[in-house]
mmCIF file of C-alpha atoms in Angstrom:
data_model
loop_
_atom_site.group_PDB
_atom_site.id
_atom_site.type_symbol
_atom_site.label_atom_id
_atom_site.label_comp_id
_atom_site.label_asym_id
_atom_site.label_seq_id
_atom_site.Cartn_x
_atom_site.Cartn_y
_atom_site.Cartn_z
ATOM 1 C CA MET A 1 0.000 0.000 0.000
ATOM 2 C CA GLY A 2 2.816 2.378 0.862
ATOM 3 C CA ALA A 3 4.592 1.583 -2.408
ATOM 4 C CA GLY A 4 1.365 2.203 -4.320
ATOM 5 C CA VAL A 5 0.855 5.608 -2.732
ATOM 6 C CA THR A 6 4.461 6.529 -3.470
ATOM 7 C CA ARG A 7 4.010 5.493 -7.106
ATOM 8 C CA HIS A 8 0.854 7.596 -7.430
ATOM 9 C CA VAL A 9 2.518 10.638 -5.871
ATOM 10 C CA ARG A 10 5.526 10.300 -8.173
ATOM 11 C CA GLY A 11 3.234 10.042 -11.193
ATOM 12 C CA ALA A 12 1.303 13.123 -10.134
ATOM 13 C CA LEU A 13 4.479 15.109 -9.437
ATOM 14 C CA GLY A 14 5.875 14.056 -12.805
ATOM 15 C CA ASP A 15 2.764 15.281 -14.602
ATOM 16 C CA ILE A 16 2.761 18.564 -12.661
ATOM 17 C CA GLY A 17 6.474 19.030 -13.298
ATOM 18 C CA ASP A 18 5.997 18.493 -17.049
ATOM 19 C CA ALA A 19 3.123 20.997 -17.035
ATOM 20 C CA LEU A 20 5.215 23.599 -15.225
ATOM 21 C CA ALA A 21 8.022 23.093 -17.720
ATOM 22 C CA ARG A 22 5.526 23.902 -20.494
ATOM 23 C CA ARG A 23 3.806 26.750 -18.663
ATOM 24 C CA ASP A 24 4.254 28.987 -21.699
ATOM 25 C CA VAL A 25 1.821 26.725 -23.567
ATOM 26 C CA ALA A 26 -0.707 26.975 -20.727
ATOM 27 C CA PHE A 27 -0.464 30.763 -20.656
ATOM 28 C CA MET A 28 -0.782 31.007 -24.440
ATOM 29 C CA LEU A 29 -3.877 28.802 -24.469
ATOM 30 C CA GLY A 30 -5.398 30.746 -21.580
ATOM 31 C CA TRP A 31 -4.936 34.059 -23.392
ATOM 32 C CA ARG A 32 -6.327 32.532 -26.573
ATOM 33 C CA ASP A 33 -9.542 31.513 -24.813
ATOM 34 C CA ILE A 34 -10.050 35.039 -23.477
ATOM 35 C CA ALA A 35 -9.240 36.608 -26.860
ATOM 36 C CA GLN A 36 -11.695 34.338 -28.662
ATOM 37 C CA ARG A 37 -14.420 35.134 -26.155
ATOM 38 C CA TYR A 38 -14.173 38.849 -26.945
ATOM 39 C CA LYS A 39 -13.135 38.661 -30.590
ATOM 40 C CA ARG A 40 -14.104 41.799 -32.593
ATOM 41 C CA SER A 41 -15.013 43.659 -29.389
ATOM 42 C CA ARG A 42 -13.389 47.078 -29.040
ATOM 43 C CA ILE A 43 -13.378 46.947 -25.239
ATOM 44 C CA GLY A 44 -12.443 43.279 -25.086
ATOM 45 C CA ALA A 45 -12.052 41.640 -21.693
ATOM 46 C CA PHE A 46 -12.812 44.917 -19.953
ATOM 47 C CA TRP A 47 -16.475 44.085 -20.524
ATOM 48 C CA LEU A 48 -15.942 41.747 -17.581
ATOM 49 C CA THR A 49 -14.837 44.722 -15.489
ATOM 50 C CA ILE A 50 -17.795 46.836 -16.588
ATOM 51 C CA ASN A 51 -20.279 44.063 -15.801
ATOM 52 C CA ARG A 52 -18.705 43.460 -12.393
ATOM 53 C CA ALA A 53 -18.701 47.192 -11.588
ATOM 54 C CA VAL A 54 -22.397 47.503 -12.440
ATOM 55 C CA LEU A 55 -23.173 44.483 -10.253
ATOM 56 C CA ILE A 56 -21.169 45.907 -7.348
ATOM 57 C CA CYS A 57 -22.910 49.280 -7.540
ATOM 58 C CA ALA A 58 -26.382 47.780 -7.824
ATOM 59 C CA LEU A 59 -26.043 45.194 -5.055
ATOM 60 C CA GLY A 60 -24.000 47.496 -2.829
ATOM 61 C CA LEU A 61 -26.566 50.280 -2.980
ATOM 62 C CA VAL A 62 -29.524 47.938 -2.449
ATOM 63 C CA PHE A 63 -28.076 45.909 0.432
ATOM 64 C CA GLY A 64 -26.334 48.904 1.959
ATOM 65 C CA THR A 65 -29.671 50.692 2.125
ATOM 66 C CA LEU A 66 -31.436 47.628 3.528
ATOM 67 C CA PHE A 67 -28.775 47.115 6.203
ATOM 68 C CA ARG A 68 -28.474 50.868 6.822
ATOM 69 C CA ARG A 69 -24.728 50.853 6.418
ATOM 70 C CA PRO A 70 -22.589 53.855 5.370
ATOM 71 C CA MET A 71 -21.720 53.470 1.697
ATOM 72 C CA ALA A 72 -18.095 54.446 2.366
ATOM 73 C CA GLU A 73 -17.841 51.308 4.498
ATOM 74 C CA PHE A 74 -20.234 48.931 2.787
ATOM 75 C CA LEU A 75 -19.567 49.438 -0.930
ATOM 76 C CA PRO A 76 -15.802 48.644 -0.769
ATOM 77 C CA TYR A 77 -16.626 45.652 1.458
ATOM 78 C CA VAL A 78 -19.150 44.298 -1.057
ATOM 79 C CA GLY A 79 -17.010 45.239 -4.056
ATOM 80 C CA ILE A 80 -13.894 43.375 -2.943
ATOM 81 C CA GLY A 81 -15.990 40.426 -1.841
ATOM 82 C CA LEU A 82 -17.746 40.124 -5.212
ATOM 83 C CA ILE A 83 -14.491 40.492 -7.130
ATOM 84 C CA PHE A 84 -12.810 37.623 -5.311
ATOM 85 C CA TRP A 85 -15.958 35.533 -5.121
ATOM 86 C CA GLY A 86 -16.054 35.672 -8.915
ATOM 87 C CA TYR A 87 -12.536 34.241 -8.902
ATOM 88 C CA ILE A 88 -13.421 31.538 -6.360
ATOM 89 C CA SER A 89 -16.654 30.482 -8.055
ATOM 90 C CA GLY A 90 -15.035 30.617 -11.492
ATOM 91 C CA MET A 91 -12.198 28.349 -10.416
ATOM 92 C CA ILE A 92 -14.602 25.843 -8.898
ATOM 93 C CA SER A 93 -17.219 25.874 -11.676
ATOM 94 C CA ASN A 94 -14.686 25.804 -14.512
ATOM 95 C CA GLY A 95 -12.618 23.302 -12.559
ATOM 96 C CA CYS A 96 -15.473 20.832 -12.931
ATOM 97 C CA GLN A 97 -15.227 21.232 -16.713
ATOM 98 C CA VAL A 98 -11.445 21.545 -16.994
ATOM 99 C CA PHE A 99 -10.857 18.113 -18.532
ATOM 100 C CA ILE A 100 -14.254 17.778 -20.217
ATOM 101 C CA SER A 101 -13.864 21.052 -22.130
ATOM 102 C CA ALA A 102 -10.344 20.042 -23.191
ATOM 103 C CA SER A 103 -11.396 16.570 -24.332
ATOM 104 C CA GLY A 104 -10.420 17.185 -27.965
ATOM 105 C CA MET A 105 -6.929 18.311 -27.028
ATOM 106 C CA ILE A 106 -6.483 15.518 -24.486
ATOM 107 C CA LEU A 107 -7.501 12.819 -26.967
ATOM 108 C CA GLN A 108 -5.352 14.208 -29.787
ATOM 109 C CA SER A 109 -2.168 15.216 -27.959
ATOM 110 C CA ARG A 110 0.136 14.050 -25.193
ATOM 111 C CA LEU A 111 0.198 17.241 -23.145
ATOM 112 C CA PRO A 112 0.401 16.834 -19.353
ATOM 113 C CA TYR A 113 -3.074 16.709 -17.829
ATOM 114 C CA PHE A 114 -2.219 19.302 -15.211
ATOM 115 C CA LEU A 115 -1.416 21.774 -17.994
ATOM 116 C CA HIS A 116 -5.165 22.131 -18.602
ATOM 117 C CA VAL A 117 -5.650 23.073 -14.954
ATOM 118 C CA MET A 118 -2.885 25.654 -15.293
ATOM 119 C CA LYS A 119 -4.529 27.056 -18.421
ATOM 120 C CA MET A 120 -7.836 27.423 -16.619
ATOM 121 C CA TRP A 121 -6.154 29.041 -13.583
ATOM 122 C CA TRP A 122 -4.326 31.523 -15.810
ATOM 123 C CA GLY A 123 -7.564 32.502 -17.529
ATOM 124 C CA GLU A 124 -9.379 33.034 -14.230
ATOM 125 C CA THR A 125 -6.427 35.015 -12.854
ATOM 126 C CA ALA A 126 -6.480 37.262 -15.928
ATOM 127 C CA VAL A 127 -10.185 37.905 -15.370
ATOM 128 C CA LEU A 128 -9.481 38.685 -11.712
ATOM 129 C CA ALA A 129 -6.750 41.137 -12.729
ATOM 130 C CA HIS A 130 -9.208 42.960 -14.970
ATOM 131 C CA ASN A 131 -11.830 43.116 -12.227
ATOM 132 C CA LEU A 132 -9.307 44.366 -9.659
ATOM 133 C CA ALA A 133 -9.193 47.613 -11.619
ATOM 134 C CA ILE A 134 -12.424 48.425 -9.763
ATOM 135 C CA TYR A 135 -10.674 48.302 -6.372
ATOM 136 C CA PRO A 136 -8.550 51.492 -6.582
ATOM 137 C CA VAL A 137 -11.531 53.368 -8.005
ATOM 138 C CA LEU A 138 -13.643 52.425 -4.987
ATOM 139 C CA MET A 139 -10.888 53.404 -2.576
ATOM 140 C CA LEU A 140 -10.385 56.754 -4.288
ATOM 141 C CA ILE A 141 -14.088 57.559 -4.386
ATOM 142 C CA PHE A 142 -14.454 56.978 -0.654
ATOM 143 C CA LEU A 143 -10.965 58.262 0.227
ATOM 144 C CA ARG A 144 -9.935 55.058 1.959
ATOM 145 C CA ASN A 145 -6.311 54.019 2.414
ATOM 146 C CA PRO A 146 -5.688 50.357 3.334
ATOM 147 C CA GLY A 147 -2.081 51.117 4.301
ATOM 148 C CA TRP A 148 0.639 48.511 4.529
ATOM 149 C CA ALA A 149 -1.927 45.881 5.539
ATOM 150 C CA ALA A 150 -2.828 45.569 1.848
ATOM 151 C CA LEU A 151 0.470 43.730 1.264
ATOM 152 C CA LEU A 152 -0.929 40.800 3.240
ATOM 153 C CA ALA A 153 -3.227 40.184 0.287
ATOM 154 C CA ILE A 154 -0.215 38.823 -1.637
ATOM 155 C CA PRO A 155 0.408 35.746 0.573
ATOM 156 C CA GLY A 156 -3.366 35.538 0.953
ATOM 157 C CA PHE A 157 -3.792 35.246 -2.806
ATOM 158 C CA VAL A 158 -1.039 32.613 -3.014
ATOM 159 C CA LEU A 159 -2.805 30.482 -0.399
ATOM 160 C CA LEU A 160 -6.193 31.091 -1.993
ATOM 161 C CA SER A 161 -4.910 29.996 -5.406
ATOM 162 C CA ALA A 162 -3.093 26.977 -3.957
ATOM 163 C CA ASN A 163 -6.368 25.767 -2.469
ATOM 164 C CA LEU A 164 -8.481 26.476 -5.533
ATOM 165 C CA ILE A 165 -6.042 24.699 -7.845
ATOM 166 C CA TRP A 166 -6.154 21.429 -5.918
ATOM 167 C CA ILE A 167 -9.940 21.713 -5.594
ATOM 168 C CA ALA A 168 -10.270 22.270 -9.348
ATOM 169 C CA THR A 169 -7.992 19.304 -10.080
ATOM 170 C CA VAL A 170 -10.027 16.937 -7.920
ATOM 171 C CA LEU A 171 -13.376 18.211 -9.183
ATOM 172 C CA GLY A 172 -12.168 17.990 -12.770
ATOM 173 C CA LEU A 173 -11.233 14.341 -12.341
ATOM 174 C CA VAL A 174 -14.458 13.352 -10.602
ATOM 175 C CA SER A 175 -16.603 15.364 -13.037
ATOM 176 C CA ALA A 176 -14.984 13.624 -15.998
ATOM 177 C CA ARG A 177 -16.258 10.348 -14.540
ATOM 178 C CA PHE A 178 -19.592 11.541 -13.141
ATOM 179 C CA ARG A 179 -21.135 14.158 -15.438
ATOM 180 C CA ASP A 180 -23.877 15.151 -12.986
ATOM 181 C CA LEU A 181 -21.345 16.526 -10.513
ATOM 182 C CA PRO A 182 -20.921 19.975 -12.166
ATOM 183 C CA GLN A 183 -24.619 20.716 -11.666
ATOM 184 C CA ILE A 184 -24.420 19.669 -8.023
ATOM 185 C CA ILE A 185 -21.327 21.790 -7.442
ATOM 186 C CA GLN A 186 -22.944 24.783 -9.123
ATOM 187 C CA ASN A 187 -25.856 24.592 -6.693
ATOM 188 C CA LEU A 188 -23.526 24.180 -3.713
ATOM 189 C CA VAL A 189 -21.483 27.214 -4.769
ATOM 190 C CA GLN A 190 -24.670 29.264 -4.948
ATOM 191 C CA VAL A 191 -25.606 28.192 -1.423
ATOM 192 C CA ALA A 192 -22.075 28.980 -0.213
ATOM 193 C CA PHE A 193 -22.437 32.511 -1.626
ATOM 194 C CA TYR A 194 -25.279 33.236 0.782
ATOM 195 C CA LEU A 195 -23.571 31.538 3.729
ATOM 196 C CA THR A 196 -20.349 33.525 3.260
ATOM 197 C CA PRO A 197 -20.145 37.192 4.377
ATOM 198 C CA ILE A 198 -20.033 38.801 0.957
ATOM 199 C CA MET A 199 -23.287 40.761 0.857
ATOM 200 C CA TRP A 200 -23.524 40.985 4.639
ATOM 201 C CA MET A 201 -21.156 41.622 7.538
ATOM 202 C CA PRO A 202 -20.591 39.152 10.382
ATOM 203 C CA ASP A 203 -21.598 41.742 12.988
ATOM 204 C CA LEU A 204 -25.122 41.702 11.537
ATOM 205 C CA LEU A 205 -25.673 38.189 12.881
ATOM 206 C CA PRO A 206 -28.085 38.261 15.836
ATOM 207 C CA ASP A 207 -26.237 35.733 17.991
ATOM 208 C CA PRO A 208 -22.448 35.522 18.606
ATOM 209 C CA THR A 209 -22.790 31.749 18.251
ATOM 210 C CA TYR A 210 -23.510 32.236 14.563
ATOM 211 C CA VAL A 211 -20.275 34.174 14.200
ATOM 212 C CA ASP A 212 -18.398 31.211 15.658
ATOM 213 C CA LEU A 213 -20.074 28.946 13.089
ATOM 214 C CA LEU A 214 -18.436 30.973 10.341
ATOM 215 C CA ASN A 215 -15.163 29.288 11.251
ATOM 216 C CA LEU A 216 -16.679 26.060 9.899
ATOM 217 C CA ASN A 217 -17.151 27.675 6.487
ATOM 218 C CA PRO A 218 -13.965 27.162 4.407
ATOM 219 C CA PHE A 219 -15.023 29.858 1.931
ATOM 220 C CA TYR A 220 -15.078 32.373 4.769
ATOM 221 C CA HIS A 221 -11.395 31.816 5.512
ATOM 222 C CA LEU A 222 -10.428 31.692 1.824
ATOM 223 C CA LEU A 223 -12.111 35.031 1.238
ATOM 224 C CA MET A 224 -10.925 36.791 4.386
ATOM 225 C CA VAL A 225 -7.189 36.300 3.707
ATOM 226 C CA VAL A 226 -7.475 38.474 0.592
ATOM 227 C CA LYS A 227 -10.456 40.658 1.441
ATOM 228 C CA LEU A 228 -9.500 42.022 4.841
ATOM 229 C CA PRO A 229 -5.986 43.215 3.846
ATOM 230 C CA LEU A 230 -7.426 45.209 0.951
ATOM 231 C CA LEU A 231 -9.774 46.878 3.439
ATOM 232 C CA GLY A 232 -6.841 47.799 5.662
ATOM 233 C CA GLN A 233 -7.431 45.017 8.212
ATOM 234 C CA SER A 234 -5.449 41.937 9.193
ATOM 235 C CA PRO A 235 -6.956 38.442 8.881
ATOM 236 C CA THR A 236 -7.175 36.512 12.117
ATOM 237 C CA ILE A 237 -4.756 33.760 13.014
ATOM 238 C CA TYR A 238 -7.641 31.319 12.496
ATOM 239 C CA ASN A 239 -8.027 32.525 8.904
ATOM 240 C CA TRP A 240 -4.328 31.929 8.164
ATOM 241 C CA LEU A 241 -4.240 28.560 9.919
ATOM 242 C CA ALA A 242 -7.397 27.361 8.174
ATOM 243 C CA VAL A 243 -6.260 28.171 4.624
ATOM 244 C CA THR A 244 -2.749 26.829 5.276
ATOM 245 C CA LEU A 245 -4.072 23.569 6.715
ATOM 246 C CA MET A 246 -6.527 23.241 3.831
ATOM 247 C CA ALA A 247 -3.694 23.675 1.336
ATOM 248 C CA ILE A 248 -1.436 21.095 3.004
ATOM 249 C CA VAL A 249 -4.105 18.433 3.512
ATOM 250 C CA GLY A 250 -5.731 19.144 0.151
ATOM 251 C CA TRP A 251 -2.527 18.814 -1.837
ATOM 252 C CA CYS A 252 -1.512 15.624 -0.012
ATOM 253 C CA PHE A 253 -4.836 14.094 -1.002
ATOM 254 C CA THR A 254 -4.719 15.514 -4.534
ATOM 255 C CA LEU A 255 -1.274 14.112 -5.321
ATOM 256 C CA VAL A 256 -2.432 10.610 -4.440
ATOM 257 C CA PHE A 257 -5.845 10.976 -6.103
ATOM 258 C CA PHE A 258 -4.530 12.629 -9.264
ATOM 259 C CA GLY A 259 -1.693 10.139 -9.565
ATOM 260 C CA ARG A 260 -4.103 7.247 -9.130
ATOM 261 C CA PHE A 261 -6.743 8.262 -11.687
ATOM 262 C CA ARG A 262 -5.142 10.644 -14.195
ATOM 263 C CA ALA A 263 -4.427 7.831 -16.666
ATOM 264 C CA ARG A 264 -8.177 7.120 -16.869
ATOM 265 C CA ILE A 265 -9.117 10.618 -18.009
ATOM 266 C CA PRO A 266 -9.053 9.794 -21.772
ATOM 267 C CA TYR A 267 -11.308 6.768 -21.195
ATOM 268 C CA TRP A 268 -13.822 8.849 -19.232
ATOM 269 C CA LEU A 269 -13.946 11.487 -21.962
#
């Protein structure tokens, strides 16, 4: 059993290593997908930014009024949350389709399987970069300065991405075998949106016990390590520990799981 696990891990690491060595191919394919999506458009991918900005303004004004929160406090909170939730939900939803959507390439070439995950991650990161253009505008409008705390968003983003990549890899494998899973995951992500403090603040909860229950929500910790620094606040030690532990345990599982089943991907497609 130990030898089998070692063999699976070595196979997974070999595939990941080959994909990293050909990262230029992943980046090129990721850019190509975005370019094709907005072919002949003068604004191009910045339509994503415009759509996200309209959504932030509409939802921020509505929920800020309902919750009777100052817009200078609430709109940046909602804006940053929606920007990164788009990245989180995109990684998870597209992760379910990462091997299915690349079935033609997988069946006709011998590219590393993990390269398709890298391509998807690069595309979602490019979309996030476009949407982040909204952040400085919000901070300037409301004259807010996050200070040096904003630098904590860098390690926060690294940990966030590390978790989302292993989640996407696992979901992509399982979805290639069970085609109903993407629909189930899509519904679960929608439920997680309402359970995660994106459109509401934790201090609005009527009972402190409910605040404690937030620590059981992994999306809460994943979001807070990038959201709070950009608001000029420091994530709690529980936020850092949770996302770090998730990354370590998740990747240990993924290396074994990916190494065990990656050879079956072409047969499932």
